[in-house]
Amino acid sequence: MTANSSRHAFFLRSFTTNESAIRAYVRRLLPSRADTDDIMQGVALVLWAKFEQFREDGDFRSWAMGVARYEVLTWLRDRGRDRLVLAGDVAEMIADETAIDVAQLEQQRVALQSCLEKLTPKNRSLLLESYGSELMIQEVAASSGRSIAAFYQWLHRTRRLLLDCVQHEVAR
Amino acid sequence: MPQSPINDLEFLINRYVDGQATIDEMDRLNELLRAATKARQIFAAHLNLDSALAEIAAGLSGEKAAVEDIIVLNRNAIFSNAAAYCATAAALLFAVSLGAWWWISHSRQHDHDAQLAPSAEPWTAPKEIVAAILIDEAGAVFSPGKGPQGTRFEAGDYDLLSGIVHLRFARGAELVLNGPAHWTVKDEMHAFVKHGKMRAIVPPSAKGFTISTPSAEYIDLGTEFGLDVDRNNGSSDLFVFDGQVNVTDKATNEVVEEVLEGASTRYVAGVAKTAPDFHSRNFTTPNQIGLIRWQEYARKMLPSPGLIAFFPFHRTLDDSELANQVEAKESAALRVSNGRIEGARWTSGRWPGKDSLLFDGDDEFVQIDVSGEAKEITIAAWIKIDRLDYEMNAILNSDYGDDGDVHFQMTRQGLLRGGVQGGETNDTLIGEPLALGNWLHVAMVISVPDRMRWVYANGKLVRQGNLQREVKMTPGSCRLGNWLPVVGHSKRNRAFRGRIDELAIWDRALLEFELLQLAQEGRTSLR
């Protein structure tokens, strides 16, 4: 393996290990999952382009989050003016305060898996369908026999239940 | 509301996450997030959940999602050589080989109880020394950055744009301020009122409590008084309702006037002017705040989606009628009649001026007809329990016990329970018993499509269970505060002992934050 490909493998390893945490960090600051996908692709590009500046013994996640932070805040500033987005100062506070460690995030996700299993199969599948990109939310709502408004209410309630459950599971 | 009510926050976060937020809602969300660390933590938890659910829904583990991004990288021609493609292939292999990724490895069945946890811990303010706390409010809106931190008033400036607030200082002095008002909290015994109208109630423990204005300084000697400070010229009118207040010269601290009960004064720039006529009107009392807040709440309640009955418990000329203020709608799944009062007596409710019904006999009840069939229902009431005399104590029960009947009641231990007959609820959470002698907001929510039944006390989930069977929900003829029993039933007598002063019914399943909001809006006070 050449030095270049070795460096590339190291990048891939670091990125794949931390991608979930970085994605969650970006999502916390952006209004939609689609925006998050766009920004994440840009972040990956920038990280690779700047990877030469990264020291091998450095903290990849902190470095990557710093890059993501800059990308997101720039996006909010440039494209967020006419959109329903977090105010710049609020986004900065959240960016600074919620860079939680991966262990905690993973703990929550393990708990989430357990909590999802506690939903009825029908409700679990309905929830995940509403998060998938295959169907419009209107179609998911219709398949559940609810109006759009009632479906959003159901979503809110289910999220609250999951958050409570995750908190409970993590505290066990 | 005085900063960051958690229910409003959750509502706004959900609207934001679903791309439903309006510009006004975004402004409110930004304001709440800006104001409190805890709000930002709750926000982050919601967005983390959103992120995780999106990944699960996409069927991607973290590594697989990362590899997708890497593939995009390739598409963007960052890697143009064969080595890079080899590395990408290696990454795919790496991702697949990392079979230990969290949710793959944790996708095994968990064998512990299938129970969803109760609500998150209440949002508590840090224990810091404060000069005063918020006791109650009605429609209070502060200027940005000029309001309390939660319920805490530390030394500083406060600008109430509208509404009413009731503060209690650490030494016991109480102020009820009507907006617009601007004041400065100096410490637990001193405040400066720049302008506004307020009532002060000063117990012996706070004797010497001092309020200064642009025109004068008032030292209270253990009393109750009203103060009206003009916004334009700073003149201040004092009305002493009880006891004595000394007016002092701000420069020399000398007492320039002793004002006794039933008297009034006016000062402009330190100079006494002709006293205004004595009156006590427009100086809100602490007890009036709750009623004012409730009146606003009752007005806003009527357009609530899915509301099919709202009994505000206003005594009318016909003492035997309990009026339902919601007109029957064709589109509603259920129609609710007015109530016919049998035996229960009219008395005072949560606040002076608010009526309630007292149930104090085995044959007392209100008969209400709830006709139709519903897939979802929410029943909410404000109750004050005197005693729990029987094994079951009814809040609202369908007559008899046929399939589809709805029962909402309490056990002798004060545990709320209920459900739909024939649905067989399997409880997975049972909370604390209710306290006697306090006004409580109790609610039961049933969703047949979700096969769930939730019971709430003061907006907090206290019982949760799964309906074991699909059932048609047909409440029919019901009794408030009692039950018309099935002949020969072993728990025949279920008469409620206490007061009820509000009942509302929806033909939809209200969410927890909505119930919390109802409980907060209708509470007797914050403390």
XYZ file of C-alpha atoms in Angstrom:
699
model
C 0.000 0.000 0.000
C 1.406 3.382 -0.963
C 1.695 6.230 1.527
C -1.138 7.957 -0.300
C -3.518 5.018 -0.171
C -2.545 4.366 3.440
C -3.442 7.964 4.277
C -6.698 7.537 2.400
C -7.533 4.356 4.303
C -6.839 6.205 7.532
C -9.231 8.958 6.455
C -11.929 6.477 5.593
C -11.512 4.682 8.874
C -11.691 7.906 10.845
C -14.635 9.237 8.875
C -16.700 6.062 9.028
C -16.104 5.745 12.761
C -17.281 9.278 13.460
C -19.790 9.894 10.679
C -22.841 9.213 12.801
C -21.788 11.663 15.507
C -20.901 14.321 12.925
C -24.190 13.791 11.111
C -26.138 14.136 14.369
C -24.169 17.289 15.146
C -25.043 18.779 11.752
C -28.679 17.729 12.095
C -28.929 19.548 15.413
C -28.229 22.800 13.604
C -30.170 22.411 10.365
C -33.894 22.554 9.703
C -34.314 19.356 7.701
C -32.853 15.961 7.021
C -32.460 16.849 3.335
C -30.350 19.885 4.263
C -28.325 17.633 6.555
C -27.625 15.223 3.698
C -26.464 18.086 1.475
C -24.201 19.569 4.101
C -22.761 16.180 5.042
C -21.667 15.594 1.477
C -20.003 18.986 1.469
C -18.383 18.293 4.821
C -16.965 15.001 3.565
C -15.476 16.814 0.572
C -13.918 19.532 2.692
C -12.566 17.050 5.222
C -10.819 15.061 2.535
C -9.534 18.186 0.825
C -8.094 19.426 4.105
C -7.037 16.071 5.460
C -3.401 16.860 4.775
C -3.572 19.445 7.541
C -4.800 16.872 10.039
C -2.179 15.295 12.284
C -2.381 11.531 12.590
C -2.391 11.646 16.394
C -5.067 14.389 16.457
C -8.711 14.108 17.488
C -10.466 13.465 14.191
C -13.966 13.952 15.559
C -13.228 17.347 17.103
C -11.480 18.440 13.945
C -14.333 17.186 11.759
C -16.929 18.839 13.947
C -15.021 22.094 13.731
C -15.185 21.844 9.937
C -18.875 20.869 10.053
C -19.578 23.761 12.422
C -18.053 26.228 9.969
C -19.921 24.739 7.009
C -23.259 24.792 8.821
C -22.949 28.302 10.228
C -21.889 29.594 6.812
C -24.900 27.874 5.259
C -27.204 29.333 7.889
C -25.783 32.781 7.297
C -25.823 32.635 3.501
C -28.938 30.636 2.747
C -30.872 30.892 5.932
C -32.031 34.474 5.622
C -35.253 33.681 3.865
C -35.848 30.359 5.534
C -37.229 29.030 8.741
C -33.956 28.246 10.441
C -32.265 28.655 13.781
C -31.009 32.167 14.483
C -27.240 32.423 14.070
C -26.529 33.080 17.746
C -28.807 30.208 18.808
C -27.143 27.812 16.358
C -23.733 28.817 17.722
C -24.830 28.138 21.289
C -26.190 24.727 20.350
C -23.082 23.949 18.310
C -20.853 24.784 21.248
C -22.889 23.138 23.969
C -24.006 19.909 22.371
C -20.811 18.439 21.032
C -21.557 15.411 23.196
C -19.192 12.504 23.253
C -19.692 9.556 21.000
C -20.093 7.143 23.884
C -23.172 8.986 25.111
C -24.672 9.230 21.647
C -24.099 5.544 21.042
C -25.606 4.694 24.407
C -28.716 6.604 23.397
C -28.884 4.827 20.067
C -28.588 1.415 21.632
C -31.393 2.423 23.983
C -33.407 3.682 21.012
C -33.212 0.289 19.357
C -34.574 -1.293 22.497
C -37.293 1.349 22.743
C -38.321 0.889 19.121
C -38.861 -2.762 19.864
C -41.401 -1.753 22.466
C -43.611 -0.107 19.879
C -46.140 -2.345 18.190
C -44.819 -3.611 14.828
C -47.502 -1.546 13.073
C -46.532 1.679 14.839
C -42.810 1.014 14.413
C -43.204 0.502 10.717
C -45.414 3.590 10.434
C -42.824 5.682 12.257
C -39.936 4.514 10.102
C -41.982 4.944 6.931
C -42.512 8.554 7.894
C -38.727 8.954 8.168
C -38.000 7.164 4.930
C -37.713 9.017 1.678
C -39.833 6.572 -0.315
C -43.225 7.931 0.620
C -44.648 11.400 1.092
C -45.857 12.106 4.623
C -49.376 12.442 3.198
C -49.204 8.891 1.909
C -47.967 7.562 5.237
C -50.713 9.452 7.064
C -53.334 8.104 4.688
C -52.066 4.546 5.116
C -52.487 4.947 8.881
C -56.103 6.071 8.470
C -55.368 9.506 9.978
C -55.591 13.012 8.686
C -52.261 14.821 8.196
C -52.798 16.866 11.355
C -53.710 13.795 13.408
C -50.697 11.969 12.006
C -48.312 14.741 13.035
C -49.844 14.614 16.498
C -49.272 10.901 16.608
C -45.661 11.455 15.512
C -45.139 14.020 18.275
C -46.538 11.662 20.870
C -44.453 8.744 19.643
C -41.264 10.803 19.682
C -41.975 11.909 23.232
C -42.501 8.296 24.270
C -39.236 7.293 22.614
C -37.298 10.136 24.219
C -38.670 9.246 27.646
C -37.906 5.592 27.039
C -34.338 6.349 25.883
C -33.720 8.479 28.950
C -35.105 5.733 31.153
C -33.031 3.039 29.467
C -29.803 5.029 29.614
C -30.361 5.680 33.325
C -30.852 1.969 34.100
C -46.010 32.874 29.764
C -42.927 33.702 31.797
C -40.124 32.174 29.709
C -39.710 28.717 28.312
C -42.731 26.620 29.237
C -41.606 23.131 28.397
C -44.841 22.199 26.655
C -44.610 25.123 24.244
C -40.988 24.247 23.596
C -41.782 20.637 22.685
C -44.613 21.743 20.438
C -42.335 24.185 18.619
C -39.503 21.676 18.287
C -41.856 19.144 16.745
C -43.193 21.743 14.330
C -39.618 22.657 13.369
C -38.511 19.051 12.935
C -41.522 18.339 10.726
C -40.944 21.447 8.618
C -44.278 22.843 9.812
C -43.119 25.849 11.822
C -44.389 29.280 10.853
C -42.201 32.381 11.002
C -43.859 33.346 14.278
C -43.259 29.871 15.710
C -39.617 29.982 14.603
C -39.222 33.310 16.379
C -40.686 31.816 19.550
C -38.490 28.738 19.264
C -35.353 30.830 18.774
C -36.324 32.937 21.764
C -36.871 29.923 24.012
C -33.611 28.324 22.883
C -31.735 31.550 23.386
C -33.089 31.902 26.917
C -32.220 28.577 28.544
C -29.537 25.912 28.412
C -32.084 23.281 29.357
C -34.210 24.236 26.373
C -31.202 23.740 24.099
C -30.539 20.343 25.657
C -34.122 19.254 25.018
C -33.849 20.560 21.470
C -30.619 18.608 20.920
C -32.215 15.415 22.272
C -35.072 15.753 19.773
C -32.721 16.348 16.877
C -30.478 13.440 17.901
C -33.547 11.223 17.889
C -34.521 12.560 14.489
C -31.075 11.854 13.138
C -31.001 8.314 14.508
C -34.498 7.493 13.256
C -33.627 8.799 9.808
C -30.577 6.549 9.673
C -32.560 3.538 10.829
C -35.343 4.303 8.372
C -32.833 4.521 5.560
C -31.663 1.072 6.582
C -28.193 2.412 6.987
C -25.841 1.782 9.812
C -23.467 4.598 10.615
C -20.744 2.980 8.527
C -23.030 2.386 5.589
C -24.177 5.985 5.671
C -20.557 7.057 5.752
C -19.755 4.886 2.792
C -22.589 6.547 0.880
C -20.943 9.865 1.563
C -17.648 8.431 0.382
C -19.322 7.257 -2.812
C -20.539 10.796 -3.298
C -16.982 11.901 -2.781
C -15.979 9.621 -5.610
C -18.732 10.957 -7.816
C -17.282 14.356 -7.220
C -14.017 13.079 -8.635
C -12.002 13.681 -5.544
C -10.586 10.204 -6.005
C -9.664 9.794 -9.584
C -7.094 7.058 -9.323
C -7.392 3.362 -8.970
C -5.835 3.382 -5.535
C -8.636 5.537 -4.262
C -11.260 3.197 -5.643
C -9.430 0.308 -4.050
C -9.503 2.199 -0.808
C -13.229 2.830 -1.183
C -13.777 -0.858 -1.769
C -11.698 -1.492 1.328
C -13.923 0.934 3.195
C -16.995 -0.990 2.133
C -15.383 -4.179 3.329
C -14.405 -2.419 6.516
C -17.960 -1.273 7.075
C -19.377 -4.702 6.460
C -16.781 -6.334 8.662
C -17.640 -3.986 11.452
C -20.563 -6.223 12.276
C -20.358 -4.940 15.783
C -21.912 -1.634 14.855
C -24.269 -0.626 17.541
C -27.695 -1.315 16.285
C -26.762 -4.380 14.320
C -25.149 -5.829 17.389
C -28.012 -4.679 19.539
C -30.788 -5.784 17.286
C -31.278 -8.895 19.401
C -34.549 -9.109 21.266
C -34.403 -7.542 24.662
C -36.164 -9.676 27.201
C -36.905 -7.063 29.795
C -40.306 -5.551 30.407
C -41.939 -3.898 27.465
C -42.591 -0.706 29.341
C -42.152 2.816 28.208
C -40.702 5.060 30.835
C -42.579 7.875 32.548
C -41.982 11.474 31.541
C -38.631 13.165 31.720
C -37.676 14.765 34.991
C -39.290 18.125 35.600
C -37.386 21.140 34.550
C -35.967 22.505 37.741
C -34.198 25.800 38.154
C -30.712 25.803 39.661
C -30.704 26.426 43.380
C -29.357 29.943 43.455
C -30.167 32.703 45.872
C -32.919 34.841 44.388
C -34.572 38.006 45.630
C -38.061 36.957 44.593
C -39.927 34.186 42.842
C -42.871 34.121 40.501
C -45.955 32.797 42.258
C -48.492 33.187 39.506
C -49.134 35.003 36.264
C -51.807 35.621 33.661
C -50.806 36.422 30.109
C -47.462 37.835 31.226
C -45.202 39.043 28.415
C -41.820 40.565 29.227
C -39.445 42.519 27.008
C -36.667 40.276 25.690
C -33.994 39.943 28.380
C -36.156 41.780 30.910
C -38.029 38.846 32.385
C -37.427 36.278 35.115
C -35.196 33.252 34.656
C -37.922 30.627 34.834
C -39.604 31.648 38.066
C -36.558 33.411 39.570
C -36.249 37.142 39.968
C -32.679 38.108 40.725
C -31.527 41.680 41.276
C -32.081 43.561 38.027
C -34.500 45.332 35.707
C -37.843 43.847 34.673
C -40.135 45.129 31.963
C -43.620 43.619 31.879
C -45.262 44.554 28.590
C -48.661 43.067 29.337
C -50.429 40.644 31.643
C -50.182 40.252 35.393
C -47.503 38.744 37.642
C -47.467 37.857 41.309
C -44.016 37.874 42.963
C -43.029 36.808 46.432
C -39.862 38.293 47.843
C -37.581 36.152 49.980
C -38.653 37.882 53.190
C -42.344 37.376 52.444
C -43.455 40.623 50.789
C -45.731 40.008 47.816
C -46.295 42.220 44.787
C -48.976 41.851 42.156
C -47.999 43.962 39.140
C -50.215 44.780 36.174
C -48.488 45.367 32.861
C -47.249 47.558 31.393
C -44.866 47.978 34.313
C -41.145 48.500 34.683
C -39.360 47.841 37.950
C -36.001 46.999 39.430
C -35.515 44.303 42.037
C -32.728 45.534 44.295
C -32.769 42.832 46.936
C -35.229 40.867 49.063
C -36.431 44.047 50.827
C -36.121 46.755 48.164
C -37.632 47.439 44.769
C -37.805 50.479 42.512
C -40.923 50.959 40.389
C -40.300 53.175 37.368
C -43.889 52.949 36.209
C -46.881 50.655 36.538
C -49.651 49.605 38.839
C -49.130 47.199 41.702
C -50.604 45.830 44.895
C -48.225 45.057 47.776
C -49.019 42.675 50.605
C -46.404 42.840 53.327
C -46.485 40.405 56.260
C -44.762 41.175 59.589
C -41.676 39.209 58.495
C -41.047 41.836 55.806
C -41.826 44.916 57.880
C -39.724 47.755 56.473
C -40.060 46.508 52.877
C -39.337 49.558 50.779
C -40.536 50.579 47.347
C -39.106 53.661 45.749
C -40.484 55.455 42.711
C -39.199 58.433 40.699
C -41.266 60.646 43.021
C -41.080 59.172 46.520
C -40.067 56.296 48.748
C -42.541 54.117 50.645
C -41.647 52.115 53.721
C -44.207 49.549 54.635
C -44.976 48.809 58.249
C -46.767 45.525 57.706
C -49.782 46.190 55.566
C -51.456 46.080 52.174
C -51.439 48.943 49.700
C -51.719 49.907 46.053
C -49.279 52.035 44.111
C -49.843 53.587 40.685
C -46.749 55.174 39.105
C -47.424 57.279 36.020
C -45.308 56.420 33.011
C -45.103 59.967 31.711
C -44.385 62.197 34.697
C -43.363 59.650 37.345
C -46.047 60.821 39.777
C -47.025 58.117 42.231
C -50.410 57.558 43.853
C -50.537 55.510 47.052
C -53.688 53.853 48.411
C -53.363 52.139 51.801
C -55.859 49.294 52.156
C -54.687 48.087 55.539
C -52.086 49.173 58.167
C -49.667 52.056 57.658
C -47.148 53.185 55.052
C -44.536 55.894 55.663
C -43.544 58.179 52.825
C -39.916 59.303 53.113
C -37.850 61.929 51.393
C -35.514 60.168 49.001
C -32.660 62.544 49.716
C -32.821 62.752 53.514
C -34.647 59.515 54.371
C -36.856 61.520 56.695
C -40.475 60.501 57.082
C -42.549 63.187 55.396
C -45.964 61.573 55.756
C -47.621 58.676 57.558
C -50.476 57.251 55.504
C -53.056 55.138 57.288
C -55.676 52.634 56.161
C -58.294 54.166 53.876
C -56.096 57.112 52.888
C -54.293 58.069 49.693
C -51.475 60.401 48.630
C -49.974 61.725 45.425
C -46.336 62.750 44.990
C -44.757 64.298 41.943
C -40.961 64.726 41.958
C -40.875 64.526 45.741
C -43.610 67.093 46.231
C -46.997 66.230 47.760
C -49.971 67.065 45.547
C -53.714 66.796 45.984
C -54.458 63.233 46.946
C -56.581 61.204 44.504
C -59.903 59.804 45.701
C -59.364 56.611 47.621
C -60.285 53.423 45.790
C -59.038 49.879 45.534
C -60.282 49.061 42.055
C -57.854 47.950 39.351
C -55.334 46.693 41.892
C -55.450 43.004 41.180
C -55.411 40.646 44.162
C -53.432 37.379 44.081
C -56.655 35.372 44.008
C -57.925 37.197 40.951
C -54.946 36.229 38.809
C -55.905 32.590 38.478
C -59.446 33.503 37.545
C -58.257 36.034 34.954
C -55.910 33.441 33.487
C -58.674 30.832 33.450
C -61.143 33.180 31.765
C -58.656 33.729 28.957
C -58.000 29.992 28.812
C -61.749 29.245 28.662
C -62.114 31.693 25.776
C -59.268 30.056 23.860
C -60.472 26.573 24.720
C -63.581 26.607 22.537
C -61.832 26.392 19.137
C -59.598 23.541 20.389
C -59.566 20.902 17.599
C -61.774 17.942 18.397
C -63.348 19.546 21.457
C -66.881 18.188 21.749
C -67.758 19.313 25.272
C -66.607 22.081 27.573
C -68.401 22.500 30.875
C -66.926 25.594 32.548
C -69.233 25.131 35.565
C -70.891 28.549 35.441
C -73.931 28.610 37.643
C -76.908 29.802 35.600
C -80.504 30.712 36.412
C -81.379 27.049 36.120
C -79.556 25.510 39.071
C -80.150 22.015 37.756
C -78.401 22.529 34.425
C -74.702 22.122 33.723
C -74.139 23.858 30.407
C -71.938 22.429 27.660
C -70.558 25.439 25.777
C -69.621 23.486 22.649
C -72.279 23.246 19.992
C -72.736 19.818 18.435
C -70.887 19.467 15.119
C -71.956 17.212 12.281
C -68.352 16.217 11.728
C -67.760 15.197 15.338
C -67.662 11.523 16.211
C -69.504 12.213 19.479
C -72.188 14.645 20.586
C -72.455 15.714 24.192
C -75.604 17.035 25.844
C -75.918 19.579 28.634
C -75.712 18.016 32.075
C -78.663 17.500 34.427
C -77.610 18.056 38.024
C -79.028 15.639 40.569
C -78.261 16.429 44.190
C -74.818 18.012 43.709
C -74.702 21.586 45.052
C -73.167 24.734 43.641
C -70.243 26.102 45.627
C -67.011 28.020 45.018
C -64.346 26.645 42.690
C -60.626 27.080 42.187
C -60.736 30.845 42.717
C -63.187 33.348 44.174
C -65.738 34.007 41.457
C -65.386 30.541 39.927
C -68.219 28.057 40.524
C -67.969 24.351 41.128
C -70.240 21.478 42.100
C -69.915 19.769 45.465
C -70.636 16.043 45.481
C -71.264 14.869 49.006
C -73.883 12.127 48.902
C -74.295 8.666 47.463
C -77.078 9.783 45.135
C -75.486 12.929 43.768
C -74.342 13.165 40.155
C -74.678 15.012 36.858
C -76.266 13.028 34.025
C -74.657 13.683 30.643
C -75.323 11.991 27.340
C -72.334 11.279 25.076
C -73.816 9.761 21.952
C -72.048 8.356 18.918
C -69.009 6.188 18.387
C -65.399 7.367 18.600
C -62.025 5.874 17.825
C -60.310 8.273 20.188
C -61.415 10.190 23.246
C -59.906 12.489 25.867
C -61.731 13.278 29.105
C -60.236 15.969 31.341
C -61.548 17.462 34.576
C -60.485 19.668 37.456
C -61.331 17.928 40.716
C -60.713 18.378 44.416
C -61.089 15.172 46.391
C -62.439 15.342 49.943
C -62.492 11.618 50.649
C -62.271 8.320 48.820
C -65.074 6.347 50.412
C -65.325 3.383 48.099
C -63.217 0.830 46.268
C -64.000 2.806 43.105
C -64.812 6.521 43.070
C -66.245 7.788 39.810
C -65.154 10.849 37.878
C -67.089 10.189 34.671
C -68.613 6.761 34.111
C -70.921 5.403 31.451
C -74.050 3.925 32.991
C -73.871 0.190 33.597
C -70.978 -1.695 31.996
C -71.669 -2.698 28.435
C -68.969 -3.113 25.805
C -67.919 0.302 24.528
C -68.746 2.061 27.811
C -66.103 4.410 29.166
C -65.113 4.613 32.825
C -62.764 7.149 34.420
C -62.451 6.784 38.178
C -60.159 6.418 41.202
C -59.399 3.581 43.552
C -59.663 3.939 47.315
C -55.882 4.428 47.304
C -56.296 7.454 45.062
C -54.936 5.813 41.916
C -56.551 6.980 38.715
C -57.817 4.252 36.448
C -60.243 3.705 33.629
C -60.698 2.532 30.093
C -63.214 1.272 27.640
C -65.324 -1.738 28.525
C -64.371 -4.713 26.398
C -60.932 -3.319 25.578
C -59.217 -5.054 28.542
C -56.357 -2.720 29.351
C -53.028 -4.227 30.302
C -51.265 -1.603 32.443
C -47.553 -1.136 31.918
C -47.136 1.898 34.142
C -48.826 2.889 37.363
C -47.809 6.125 39.042
C -48.395 7.813 42.370
C -51.775 8.211 44.103
C -53.569 11.560 44.003
C -53.435 13.944 46.957
C -56.647 14.782 48.802
C -57.688 18.372 49.343
C -55.873 19.904 46.342
C -57.230 21.005 43.005
C -55.991 18.487 40.442
C -56.199 18.221 36.692
C -57.002 14.635 35.747
C -57.293 13.282 32.232
C -57.786 9.992 30.429
C -56.887 9.474 26.770
C -57.955 6.418 24.785
C -56.851 5.663 21.247
C -58.381 2.532 19.767
C -56.223 2.683 16.577
C -53.110 2.865 18.753
C -54.590 0.325 21.178
C -53.480 2.583 24.027
C -54.934 4.223 27.124
C -53.083 6.917 29.035
C -54.075 8.583 32.313
C -52.597 11.871 33.460
C -52.579 13.822 36.701
C -51.577 17.476 36.449
C -50.263 16.833 32.941
C -48.002 13.987 34.003
C -48.499 10.424 32.843
C -49.565 8.285 35.824
C -50.977 5.220 34.128
C -50.428 3.684 30.756
C -51.742 0.516 29.255
C -52.399 -1.377 26.071
C -55.884 -2.247 24.937
C -55.905 -5.945 24.328
C -58.743 -5.831 21.844
C -60.263 -3.584 19.222
C -63.499 -2.217 20.604
C -66.119 0.276 19.510
C -66.111 3.184 21.945
C -69.671 4.304 22.679
C -69.840 6.173 26.026
C -73.612 6.805 25.845
C -75.406 7.962 28.961
C -72.853 8.898 31.639
C -72.736 10.148 35.201
C -70.284 12.717 36.394
C -69.276 11.969 39.981
C -71.137 8.688 40.191
C -72.042 5.424 38.484
C -75.383 3.848 37.631
C -74.475 0.279 38.469
C -75.201 -3.004 36.900
C -77.695 -4.817 39.109
C -75.878 -7.084 41.524
C -72.402 -5.565 40.916
C -70.131 -5.958 43.934
C -68.753 -2.397 43.685
C -72.094 -0.681 43.256
C -71.469 2.527 45.113
C -68.865 4.738 43.446
C -69.998 8.186 44.563
C -67.343 10.890 44.314
C -66.738 13.030 47.414
C -65.409 16.447 46.620
C -65.681 19.241 44.086
C -65.482 19.347 40.306
C -65.235 22.696 38.518
C -64.404 21.899 34.889
C -65.001 19.053 32.461
C -63.857 18.851 28.843
C -64.145 16.056 26.286
C -62.456 15.679 22.891
C -63.027 13.074 20.199
C -59.293 12.816 19.621
C -56.331 11.680 21.695
C -54.660 14.739 23.172
C -50.886 14.693 23.437
C -48.968 14.875 26.671
C -47.799 18.424 26.057
C -51.383 19.525 25.451
C -52.484 18.010 28.744
C -49.562 19.608 30.516
C -50.583 22.917 29.016
C -54.174 22.474 30.208
C -52.920 21.655 33.699
C -50.658 24.708 33.724
C -53.241 27.111 32.384
C -55.819 26.023 34.927
C -53.599 25.648 37.979
C -54.573 27.562 41.103
C -51.081 29.121 41.250
C -47.483 28.251 40.503
C -46.813 27.612 44.202
